[in-house]
Backbone as JSON Lines, residues from 0, in Angstrom:
{"i":0,"aa":"M","n":[41.41,63.36,82.23],"ca":[42.11,64.34,83.31],"c":[41.05,64.11,83.99]}
{"i":1,"aa":"G","n":[41.18,63.26,85.45],"ca":[40.15,63.25,87.01],"c":[40.47,64.33,87.58]}
{"i":2,"aa":"T","n":[40.2,64.4,88.6],"ca":[40.29,65.24,89.91],"c":[40.76,64.0,90.96]}
{"i":3,"aa":"V","n":[41.65,64.58,91.53],"ca":[42.41,63.58,92.95],"c":[41.31,63.26,94.17]}
{"i":4,"aa":"S","n":[40.81,62.1,94.11],"ca":[39.89,61.65,95.35],"c":[40.63,61.03,96.45]}
{"i":5,"aa":"K","n":[41.15,60.53,96.37],"ca":[41.8,59.6,97.55],"c":[42.6,60.13,98.27]}
{"i":6,"aa":"K","n":[42.56,60.29,99.92],"ca":[43.54,61.23,100.85],"c":[44.65,60.8,100.81]}
{"i":7,"aa":"S","n":[45.25,59.82,100.34],"ca":[46.46,59.09,100.07],"c":[47.02,59.78,99.25]}
{"i":8,"aa":"D","n":[46.14,60.19,97.93],"ca":[46.47,60.69,96.45],"c":[46.94,62.07,96.65]}
{"i":9,"aa":"I","n":[46.57,62.76,97.77],"ca":[47.16,64.32,97.63],"c":[48.17,64.35,99.15]}
{"i":10,"aa":"S","n":[48.45,63.17,100.28],"ca":[49.35,63.28,101.16],"c":[50.51,64.25,100.58]}
{"i":11,"aa":"F","n":[51.09,63.48,99.62],"ca":[51.87,64.2,99.21],"c":[52.02,66.04,99.26]}
{"i":12,"aa":"F","n":[51.1,66.48,99.07],"ca":[50.74,67.94,98.75],"c":[50.97,68.44,100.49]}
{"i":13,"aa":"S","n":[50.66,67.52,101.02],"ca":[50.1,68.14,102.59],"c":[51.37,69.19,103.07]}
{"i":14,"aa":"K","n":[50.86,70.35,103.51],"ca":[51.32,71.22,104.34],"c":[53.32,71.84,103.17]}
{"i":15,"aa":"K","n":[52.49,71.76,101.94],"ca":[53.03,72.46,100.66],"c":[52.66,73.5,100.05]}
{"i":16,"aa":"K","n":[53.65,74.41,99.8],"ca":[52.97,75.48,98.85],"c":[53.66,75.34,97.19]}
{"i":17,"aa":"L","n":[52.33,75.11,96.15],"ca":[52.48,75.22,95.71],"c":[51.73,76.16,94.52]}
{"i":18,"aa":"L","n":[52.64,75.93,93.23],"ca":[52.25,76.63,92.31],"c":[51.85,76.34,91.14]}
{"i":19,"aa":"F","n":[50.69,76.93,90.68],"ca":[50.1,76.2,88.97],"c":[50.28,77.33,87.82]}
{"i":20,"aa":"V","n":[50.37,77.34,86.91],"ca":[50.39,77.99,86.15],"c":[49.69,77.35,85.5]}
{"i":21,"aa":"A","n":[48.39,78.0,84.71],"ca":[47.6,77.37,84.42],"c":[46.29,78.36,84.36]}
{"i":22,"aa":"P","n":[45.24,77.96,83.54],"ca":[43.86,78.81,83.41],"c":[42.93,78.69,84.27]}
{"i":23,"aa":"F","n":[42.3,79.64,85.0],"ca":[41.52,79.6,85.79],"c":[39.59,80.16,85.33]}
{"i":24,"aa":"P","n":[38.94,79.0,85.81],"ca":[37.54,79.95,85.43],"c":[37.44,81.21,85.95]}
{"i":25,"aa":"P","n":[36.06,81.94,85.77],"ca":[35.51,81.84,83.95],"c":[36.62,82.16,83.22]}
{"i":26,"aa":"P","n":[36.84,81.54,81.84],"ca":[35.9,80.77,81.33],"c":[35.84,79.2,81.75]}
{"i":27,"aa":"F","n":[35.03,78.54,81.66],"ca":[34.87,77.1,82.31],"c":[35.46,76.17,80.85]}
{"i":28,"aa":"G","n":[35.85,75.23,81.14],"ca":[35.82,74.13,80.18],"c":[37.63,73.65,80.65]}
{"i":29,"aa":"G","n":[37.86,72.14,80.2],"ca":[39.39,71.55,79.95],"c":[39.98,71.53,81.08]}
{"i":30,"aa":"V","n":[41.27,72.44,81.28],"ca":[42.17,72.65,82.12],"c":[41.4,73.55,83.29]}
{"i":31,"aa":"S","n":[40.76,74.57,82.85],"ca":[40.21,75.7,84.03],"c":[39.51,75.01,84.76]}
{"i":32,"aa":"S","n":[38.59,74.05,84.1],"ca":[37.62,73.21,85.26],"c":[38.5,72.09,85.97]}
{"i":33,"aa":"H","n":[39.59,71.6,85.54],"ca":[40.09,70.77,85.87],"c":[41.28,71.24,87.26]}
{"i":34,"aa":"I","n":[42.14,72.55,87.0],"ca":[42.52,73.39,88.26],"c":[41.67,73.86,89.23]}
{"i":35,"aa":"E","n":[40.21,74.07,88.98],"ca":[39.31,74.51,89.76],"c":[38.76,73.14,90.73]}
{"i":36,"aa":"S","n":[38.5,72.44,90.25],"ca":[38.19,70.78,91.11],"c":[39.39,70.23,91.66]}
{"i":37,"aa":"L","n":[40.75,70.7,91.38],"ca":[42.13,70.26,92.26],"c":[41.89,71.43,92.93]}
{"i":38,"aa":"S","n":[41.86,72.23,93.11],"ca":[41.79,73.2,94.21],"c":[41.47,73.0,94.97]}
{"i":39,"aa":"E","n":[39.82,72.6,94.71],"ca":[39.15,72.33,95.78],"c":[39.48,71.16,96.64]}
{"i":40,"aa":"D","n":[39.85,70.0,96.04],"ca":[40.57,69.01,96.45],"c":[41.76,69.17,97.24]}
{"i":41,"aa":"L","n":[42.67,69.78,96.76],"ca":[43.8,70.17,97.45],"c":[43.67,70.77,98.84]}
{"i":42,"aa":"A","n":[42.45,71.85,98.9],"ca":[42.57,72.81,100.2],"c":[42.13,71.52,101.04]}
{"i":43,"aa":"K","n":[41.45,70.65,100.93],"ca":[41.52,69.47,102.02],"c":[42.94,69.01,102.31]}
{"i":44,"aa":"S","n":[43.97,69.46,101.74],"ca":[45.03,68.6,102.05],"c":[45.9,69.27,102.98]}
{"i":45,"aa":"D","n":[45.77,70.89,103.36],"ca":[46.19,71.64,104.17],"c":[47.33,72.1,103.29]}
{"i":46,"aa":"C","n":[47.68,72.1,101.91],"ca":[48.24,72.66,100.96],"c":[48.34,74.24,100.72]}
{"i":47,"aa":"E","n":[49.18,74.83,100.49],"ca":[48.91,75.95,100.22],"c":[48.75,76.09,98.69]}
{"i":48,"aa":"F","n":[47.21,76.36,98.06],"ca":[47.42,76.22,96.71],"c":[47.24,77.66,95.93]}
{"i":49,"aa":"N","n":[48.31,77.94,94.91],"ca":[48.12,79.14,94.17],"c":[48.03,78.94,92.65]}
{"i":50,"aa":"V","n":[47.88,79.75,91.88],"ca":[47.47,79.56,90.58],"c":[48.12,80.9,90.05]}
{"i":51,"aa":"L","n":[48.76,80.94,89.45],"ca":[48.89,82.19,88.09],"c":[48.44,81.79,86.93]}
{"i":52,"aa":"A","n":[47.1,82.59,86.79],"ca":[46.64,82.37,85.48],"c":[46.43,83.59,84.5]}
{"i":53,"aa":"F","n":[47.51,83.56,83.29],"ca":[47.63,84.26,82.95],"c":[46.45,84.51,81.58]}
{"i":54,"aa":"N","n":[45.09,83.63,81.86],"ca":[43.9,84.43,81.31],"c":[43.11,85.25,82.32]}
{"i":55,"aa":"K","n":[43.72,85.33,83.23],"ca":[42.97,86.9,84.4],"c":[44.01,87.84,84.02]}
{"i":56,"aa":"K","n":[42.6,89.22,83.95],"ca":[42.94,90.0,83.99],"c":[43.22,90.91,85.74]}
{"i":57,"aa":"G","n":[43.84,92.4,85.67],"ca":[43.69,92.94,87.1],"c":[44.98,93.06,87.15]}
{"i":58,"aa":"T","n":[45.14,93.37,88.71],"ca":[46.45,93.27,89.09],"c":[46.3,92.86,90.7]}
{"i":59,"aa":"K","n":[45.31,92.36,91.47],"ca":[44.69,92.35,92.42],"c":[44.96,90.43,92.69]}
{"i":60,"aa":"S","n":[45.59,90.05,93.58],"ca":[44.93,88.69,93.76],"c":[44.03,88.04,94.33]}
{"i":61,"aa":"T","n":[43.03,86.84,94.08],"ca":[41.86,86.72,95.08],"c":[41.8,85.65,95.29]}
{"i":62,"aa":"F","n":[40.64,85.17,96.01],"ca":[40.51,83.4,96.73],"c":[39.17,82.91,96.35]}
{"i":63,"aa":"S","n":[39.58,81.92,95.78],"ca":[38.5,81.32,95.03],"c":[38.4,79.71,95.03]}
{"i":64,"aa":"K","n":[37.69,79.17,95.49],"ca":[37.44,77.52,96.11],"c":[38.82,76.87,96.76]}
{"i":65,"aa":"G","n":[39.64,77.73,97.16],"ca":[40.6,77.36,98.25],"c":[41.99,76.99,97.46]}
{"i":66,"aa":"A","n":[41.88,78.47,96.21],"ca":[43.22,78.64,95.98],"c":[43.53,80.23,95.96]}
{"i":67,"aa":"H","n":[44.6,80.67,96.24],"ca":[44.53,81.98,95.33],"c":[44.89,82.2,93.74]}
{"i":68,"aa":"I","n":[44.54,82.89,93.3],"ca":[44.74,83.37,92.4],"c":[45.06,84.81,91.86]}
{"i":69,"aa":"Y","n":[46.5,84.62,91.0],"ca":[47.14,85.98,90.8],"c":[47.19,85.84,89.12]}
{"i":70,"aa":"P","n":[46.59,87.55,88.57],"ca":[46.34,87.45,87.48],"c":[48.04,87.57,86.77]}
{"i":71,"aa":"G","n":[48.21,86.9,85.63],"ca":[49.46,87.02,84.77],"c":[49.58,87.59,84.07]}
{"i":72,"aa":"K","n":[49.23,89.25,84.05],"ca":[49.09,90.35,82.78],"c":[50.88,89.84,82.16]}
{"i":73,"aa":"N","n":[50.46,89.94,81.1],"ca":[52.14,89.36,80.32],"c":[52.72,91.02,79.41]}
{"i":74,"aa":"H","n":[52.92,91.52,80.51],"ca":[53.51,93.08,80.1],"c":[54.85,93.45,81.61]}
{"i":75,"aa":"L","n":[55.4,94.21,80.79],"ca":[56.45,94.65,81.58],"c":[56.25,95.51,82.75]}
{"i":76,"aa":"S","n":[56.85,95.79,84.12],"ca":[56.15,96.28,85.16],"c":[57.49,96.97,85.95]}
{"i":77,"aa":"I","n":[57.54,97.5,87.15],"ca":[58.76,97.76,88.0],"c":[59.31,96.94,88.78]}
{"i":78,"aa":"S","n":[58.2,95.65,89.15],"ca":[58.67,94.67,89.76],"c":[59.33,93.91,88.95]}
{"i":79,"aa":"L","n":[59.06,93.43,87.96],"ca":[59.63,92.81,87.11],"c":[61.06,93.05,86.44]}
{"i":80,"aa":"I","n":[60.98,94.46,86.03],"ca":[62.38,95.19,85.89],"c":[63.33,94.75,86.94]}
{"i":81,"aa":"L","n":[62.87,95.45,88.23],"ca":[63.47,95.16,89.26],"c":[64.35,93.47,89.57]}
{"i":82,"aa":"F","n":[63.51,92.49,89.27],"ca":[63.63,90.99,89.35],"c":[64.48,90.84,88.41]}
{"i":83,"aa":"F","n":[64.17,91.08,86.6],"ca":[65.53,91.17,85.94],"c":[66.59,91.48,86.37]}
{"i":84,"aa":"M","n":[66.78,92.71,86.74],"ca":[67.92,93.0,87.45],"c":[68.67,92.04,88.51]}
{"i":85,"aa":"R","n":[68.17,91.84,89.53],"ca":[68.31,90.63,90.73],"c":[68.86,89.58,89.66]}
{"i":86,"aa":"K","n":[68.71,89.06,88.62],"ca":[68.66,87.93,87.94],"c":[69.55,88.63,86.99]}
{"i":87,"aa":"L","n":[70.4,88.74,87.04],"ca":[71.21,89.48,85.93],"c":[72.14,88.34,85.22]}
{"i":88,"aa":"T","n":[72.62,87.74,85.94],"ca":[73.46,86.35,86.05],"c":[72.78,85.66,84.54]}
{"i":89,"aa":"K","n":[71.64,85.3,85.29],"ca":[70.63,84.33,84.19],"c":[69.95,84.61,83.5]}
{"i":90,"aa":"L","n":[69.59,86.38,83.63],"ca":[69.06,86.7,82.02],"c":[70.11,86.49,81.05]}
{"i":91,"aa":"Y","n":[71.57,86.65,81.24],"ca":[72.52,86.5,80.27],"c":[72.81,85.05,80.01]}
{"i":92,"aa":"R","n":[72.4,84.14,80.51],"ca":[72.22,82.75,80.45],"c":[71.69,82.21,79.11]}
{"i":93,"aa":"I","n":[70.09,82.6,79.28],"ca":[69.16,82.87,78.64],"c":[69.37,83.3,77.21]}
{"i":94,"aa":"L","n":[69.91,84.45,77.06],"ca":[70.34,85.28,76.03],"c":[71.06,84.12,75.09]}
{"i":95,"aa":"I","n":[71.84,83.65,76.6],"ca":[73.0,82.96,74.83],"c":[72.95,81.6,74.68]}
{"i":96,"aa":"L","n":[71.74,81.11,75.67],"ca":[70.81,79.84,74.88],"c":[69.73,80.36,73.59]}
{"i":97,"aa":"S","n":[69.51,81.44,73.51],"ca":[68.18,81.62,72.62],"c":[69.35,81.73,71.52]}
{"i":98,"aa":"T","n":[70.38,82.27,71.2],"ca":[71.57,82.92,70.74],"c":[71.66,81.32,69.58]}
{"i":99,"aa":"K","n":[71.83,80.18,70.59],"ca":[72.39,79.07,70.06],"c":[71.33,78.32,69.72]}
{"i":100,"aa":"F","n":[69.91,78.56,70.04],"ca":[68.59,77.93,69.51],"c":[67.99,78.92,68.08]}
{"i":101,"aa":"R","n":[68.46,80.37,68.23],"ca":[68.47,80.98,67.2],"c":[66.47,80.75,67.38]}
{"i":102,"aa":"P","n":[65.53,81.38,68.04],"ca":[64.06,81.43,67.92],"c":[63.67,82.3,66.65]}
{"i":103,"aa":"G","n":[62.72,81.64,65.99],"ca":[62.16,82.27,64.47],"c":[61.41,83.68,64.95]}
{"i":104,"aa":"N","n":[60.7,83.16,66.14],"ca":[59.51,84.45,66.09],"c":[60.32,85.25,67.36]}
{"i":105,"aa":"F","n":[60.4,86.04,67.01],"ca":[61.04,86.94,68.31],"c":[59.91,87.58,69.31]}
{"i":106,"aa":"R","n":[58.55,87.84,68.91],"ca":[57.53,87.78,69.62],"c":[57.49,86.96,70.77]}
{"i":107,"aa":"L","n":[57.28,85.54,70.29],"ca":[56.74,84.61,70.85],"c":[58.12,84.43,72.24]}
{"i":108,"aa":"F","n":[59.55,84.7,71.63],"ca":[60.36,84.37,72.58],"c":[60.28,85.34,73.18]}
{"i":109,"aa":"F","n":[60.46,86.87,73.22],"ca":[60.29,88.03,74.05],"c":[58.97,87.48,75.36]}
{"i":110,"aa":"S","n":[58.27,87.49,74.57],"ca":[56.65,87.2,75.45],"c":[56.76,85.95,76.38]}
{"i":111,"aa":"T","n":[57.39,85.18,75.73],"ca":[57.6,83.35,76.65],"c":[58.65,83.88,78.08]}
{"i":112,"aa":"L","n":[59.69,84.9,77.48],"ca":[60.6,85.61,78.32],"c":[59.87,86.43,79.84]}
{"i":113,"aa":"I","n":[59.28,87.07,79.19],"ca":[58.44,87.77,80.53],"c":[57.52,87.07,81.1]}
{"i":114,"aa":"K","n":[57.05,86.11,80.54],"ca":[56.25,84.84,81.53],"c":[56.68,83.79,82.4]}
{"i":115,"aa":"A","n":[58.18,83.55,82.04],"ca":[59.21,83.04,83.0],"c":[59.49,83.67,84.09]}
{"i":116,"aa":"Y","n":[60.03,85.22,83.61],"ca":[60.4,85.94,85.06],"c":[58.84,85.97,85.51]}
{"i":117,"aa":"K","n":[57.7,85.89,85.15],"ca":[56.31,86.63,86.06],"c":[56.36,84.99,87.03]}
{"i":118,"aa":"V","n":[56.35,83.63,86.07],"ca":[56.71,82.33,86.94],"c":[57.82,82.68,88.55]}
{"i":119,"aa":"A","n":[58.65,83.22,87.67],"ca":[59.99,82.47,88.72],"c":[59.56,83.91,89.98]}
{"i":120,"aa":"L","n":[59.19,84.69,89.35],"ca":[58.72,86.25,90.4],"c":[57.42,85.69,91.74]}
{"i":121,"aa":"A","n":[56.23,84.89,90.85],"ca":[55.44,84.3,91.45],"c":[55.79,83.3,92.7]}
{"i":122,"aa":"C","n":[56.65,82.65,92.36],"ca":[57.56,81.32,93.24],"c":[57.9,82.35,94.01]}
{"i":123,"aa":"E","n":[58.83,83.41,93.93],"ca":[59.31,84.14,95.27],"c":[58.21,84.93,95.87]}
{"i":124,"aa":"Q","n":[57.12,85.16,95.39],"ca":[56.23,85.66,96.25],"c":[55.52,85.06,97.27]}
{"i":125,"aa":"T","n":[54.97,83.87,96.62],"ca":[53.97,82.41,97.43],"c":[55.38,81.46,98.07]}
{"i":126,"aa":"D","n":[56.37,81.68,97.61],"ca":[57.38,80.63,98.77],"c":[57.14,79.38,98.18]}
{"i":127,"aa":"A","n":[56.66,79.12,96.75],"ca":[56.44,77.83,95.96],"c":[57.47,76.58,96.28]}
{"i":128,"aa":"E","n":[57.07,75.64,96.58],"ca":[58.05,74.72,96.66],"c":[57.68,73.41,95.69]}
{"i":129,"aa":"I","n":[56.48,73.72,94.82],"ca":[56.72,72.74,93.58],"c":[55.98,73.75,92.43]}
{"i":130,"aa":"V","n":[55.96,73.45,91.47],"ca":[55.39,74.2,90.09],"c":[54.93,73.07,89.38]}
{"i":131,"aa":"T","n":[53.73,73.67,88.97],"ca":[53.18,72.7,87.81],"c":[52.73,73.58,86.73]}
{"i":132,"aa":"I","n":[52.87,73.17,85.44],"ca":[52.88,74.34,84.36],"c":[51.71,73.89,83.62]}
{"i":133,"aa":"Y","n":[50.42,73.94,83.42],"ca":[49.7,73.64,82.42],"c":[49.62,74.4,81.31]}
{"i":134,"aa":"E","n":[50.04,74.39,80.77],"ca":[49.9,75.89,79.27],"c":[49.81,75.22,78.38]}
{"i":135,"aa":"T","n":[49.27,75.64,76.79],"ca":[49.83,75.48,75.46],"c":[50.52,76.49,75.21]}
{"i":136,"aa":"K","n":[51.62,76.49,74.78],"ca":[52.87,77.01,73.88],"c":[53.58,77.93,75.17]}
{"i":137,"aa":"N","n":[53.08,78.06,76.11],"ca":[53.66,78.97,77.56],"c":[54.46,77.89,77.88]}
{"i":138,"aa":"G","n":[54.33,76.91,77.28],"ca":[55.7,75.52,77.78],"c":[56.63,76.16,77.03]}
{"i":139,"aa":"A","n":[56.59,76.67,76.01],"ca":[58.27,77.23,75.97],"c":[59.12,77.84,76.74]}
{"i":140,"aa":"L","n":[58.36,78.46,77.96],"ca":[58.88,79.19,79.53],"c":[59.63,78.28,79.94]}
{"i":141,"aa":"I","n":[59.17,77.05,79.92],"ca":[60.38,75.96,80.63],"c":[61.32,75.98,80.76]}
{"i":142,"aa":"P","n":[62.05,76.26,78.91],"ca":[63.49,76.11,79.72],"c":[64.17,77.58,80.42]}
{"i":143,"aa":"F","n":[63.26,78.51,80.38],"ca":[63.65,79.71,80.82],"c":[64.09,79.79,82.17]}
{"i":144,"aa":"F","n":[62.33,79.02,82.71],"ca":[62.21,79.27,84.06],"c":[63.25,78.16,84.78]}
{"i":145,"aa":"R","n":[63.44,76.78,84.09],"ca":[64.29,76.13,84.51],"c":[66.24,76.54,84.94]}
{"i":146,"aa":"I","n":[66.03,77.86,83.91],"ca":[67.58,78.43,84.09],"c":[67.42,79.44,85.78]}
{"i":147,"aa":"L","n":[66.22,79.97,85.38],"ca":[65.84,80.91,86.56],"c":[65.67,80.34,88.01]}
{"i":148,"aa":"N","n":[64.97,78.68,87.91],"ca":[64.77,78.34,89.44],"c":[65.06,76.56,88.89]}
{"i":149,"aa":"P","n":[66.71,76.67,89.31],"ca":[67.05,75.14,88.81],"c":[66.91,74.12,89.54]}
{"i":150,"aa":"S","n":[66.3,74.87,90.44],"ca":[66.04,73.52,91.84],"c":[64.58,73.2,92.45]}
{"i":151,"aa":"I","n":[64.32,74.12,91.72],"ca":[62.51,73.86,92.37],"c":[61.96,72.85,91.31]}
{"i":152,"aa":"Y","n":[61.07,72.04,92.34],"ca":[60.4,70.71,91.8],"c":[59.25,71.18,90.68]}
{"i":153,"aa":"L","n":[59.56,70.69,89.61],"ca":[58.79,71.32,88.19],"c":[58.25,69.93,87.79]}
{"i":154,"aa":"N","n":[56.42,70.05,87.48],"ca":[56.05,69.1,86.77],"c":[55.5,70.25,85.79]}
{"i":155,"aa":"F","n":[55.25,69.22,84.48],"ca":[54.4,70.02,83.07],"c":[53.52,69.07,82.79]}
{"i":156,"aa":"C","n":[52.38,69.63,82.12],"ca":[51.64,69.1,81.3],"c":[51.5,70.01,79.92]}
{"i":157,"aa":"F","n":[51.61,69.37,78.71],"ca":[51.59,70.28,77.55],"c":[49.59,69.34,76.84]}
{"i":158,"aa":"Y","n":[48.57,70.77,76.58],"ca":[48.15,69.36,75.99],"c":[47.53,70.24,74.94]}
{"i":159,"aa":"A","n":[46.63,69.35,74.39],"ca":[46.07,69.85,73.07],"c":[46.69,70.58,71.87]}
{"i":160,"aa":"D","n":[47.44,71.87,72.12],"ca":[48.51,72.37,71.19],"c":[49.34,71.75,70.64]}
{"i":161,"aa":"I","n":[50.13,70.27,70.83],"ca":[51.03,69.45,70.42],"c":[50.48,68.89,69.18]}
{"i":162,"aa":"Y","n":[48.68,68.53,69.46],"ca":[47.99,68.03,68.45],"c":[47.58,68.82,67.29]}
{"i":163,"aa":"K","n":[46.99,70.62,67.72],"ca":[46.91,71.49,67.01],"c":[47.63,71.93,65.97]}
{"i":164,"aa":"D","n":[49.23,72.29,66.66],"ca":[50.63,72.49,66.29],"c":[51.63,72.12,66.28]}
{"i":165,"aa":"N","n":[51.33,70.42,66.04],"ca":[52.72,70.11,65.51],"c":[53.81,70.74,65.41]}
{"i":166,"aa":"D","n":[53.92,71.24,64.28],"ca":[54.88,71.81,63.78],"c":[55.75,72.64,64.93]}
{"i":167,"aa":"F","n":[55.38,73.52,65.39],"ca":[55.7,74.41,66.17],"c":[56.84,73.82,67.46]}
{"i":168,"aa":"Y","n":[56.2,72.32,67.54],"ca":[56.86,71.62,68.72],"c":[58.26,70.87,68.09]}
{"i":169,"aa":"K","n":[57.69,70.24,66.98],"ca":[58.84,69.86,65.85],"c":[59.95,70.78,65.59]}
{"i":170,"aa":"K","n":[59.95,71.99,65.47],"ca":[60.7,73.21,65.3],"c":[61.36,73.31,66.35]}
{"i":171,"aa":"N","n":[60.91,73.45,67.63],"ca":[61.54,73.41,68.45],"c":[62.07,72.57,69.64]}
{"i":172,"aa":"K","n":[61.67,71.42,68.94],"ca":[62.36,70.37,70.05],"c":[63.36,70.59,70.75]}
{"i":173,"aa":"L","n":[64.94,71.08,69.78],"ca":[65.86,71.08,70.71],"c":[65.55,72.32,72.09]}
{"i":174,"aa":"W","n":[64.92,73.04,71.79],"ca":[64.52,74.21,72.71],"c":[63.99,73.44,74.28]}
{"i":175,"aa":"F","n":[62.77,72.71,73.72],"ca":[62.08,71.86,74.94],"c":[63.3,70.74,75.52]}
{"i":176,"aa":"E","n":[64.06,70.21,74.6],"ca":[65.11,69.37,75.8],"c":[66.05,70.09,76.29]}
{"i":177,"aa":"Q","n":[65.86,71.41,76.44],"ca":[66.97,71.81,77.38],"c":[66.11,71.86,79.13]}
{"i":178,"aa":"V","n":[64.62,71.22,79.01],"ca":[64.25,71.22,80.37],"c":[65.09,69.82,81.15]}
{"i":179,"aa":"F","n":[65.55,68.79,80.11],"ca":[65.87,67.66,80.49],"c":[67.62,67.91,80.98]}
């Protein structure tokens, strides 16, 4: 993965509100370093660059290298419960979908559901027009997120984990096919 270096490459993002679901440094390495470099380049394109980082602790957002960083603690909160209540019909669709595919790991299922709601809530809070998800196993939140925000422009990148834990993706192939 390289960084965006040509003005013409980033013109698509000009004046857009972006939300990336990805790790942000520290710790440095791999995707987090890529996202940091990307945020510096995108800051030059006059877009609003937001990162929901599940690797960040705390409750307050910060600003770093041209990006607004939001910590993505994975727990229930009052705002998340209120968000669940506003999206009740979509929650029903998610539960129907989950019974159809019978996820084997219910802890992963509920953790992923909460993360999907956090991403949807972050979209509302930032008015994101484009969402890009760079995550290992958190990619399982994509079908949930698709139900919650069917019309948002969505990019996703699975990295490393497909090679490390290929059985997880084979076993959940039908789940991931719900994205398309």
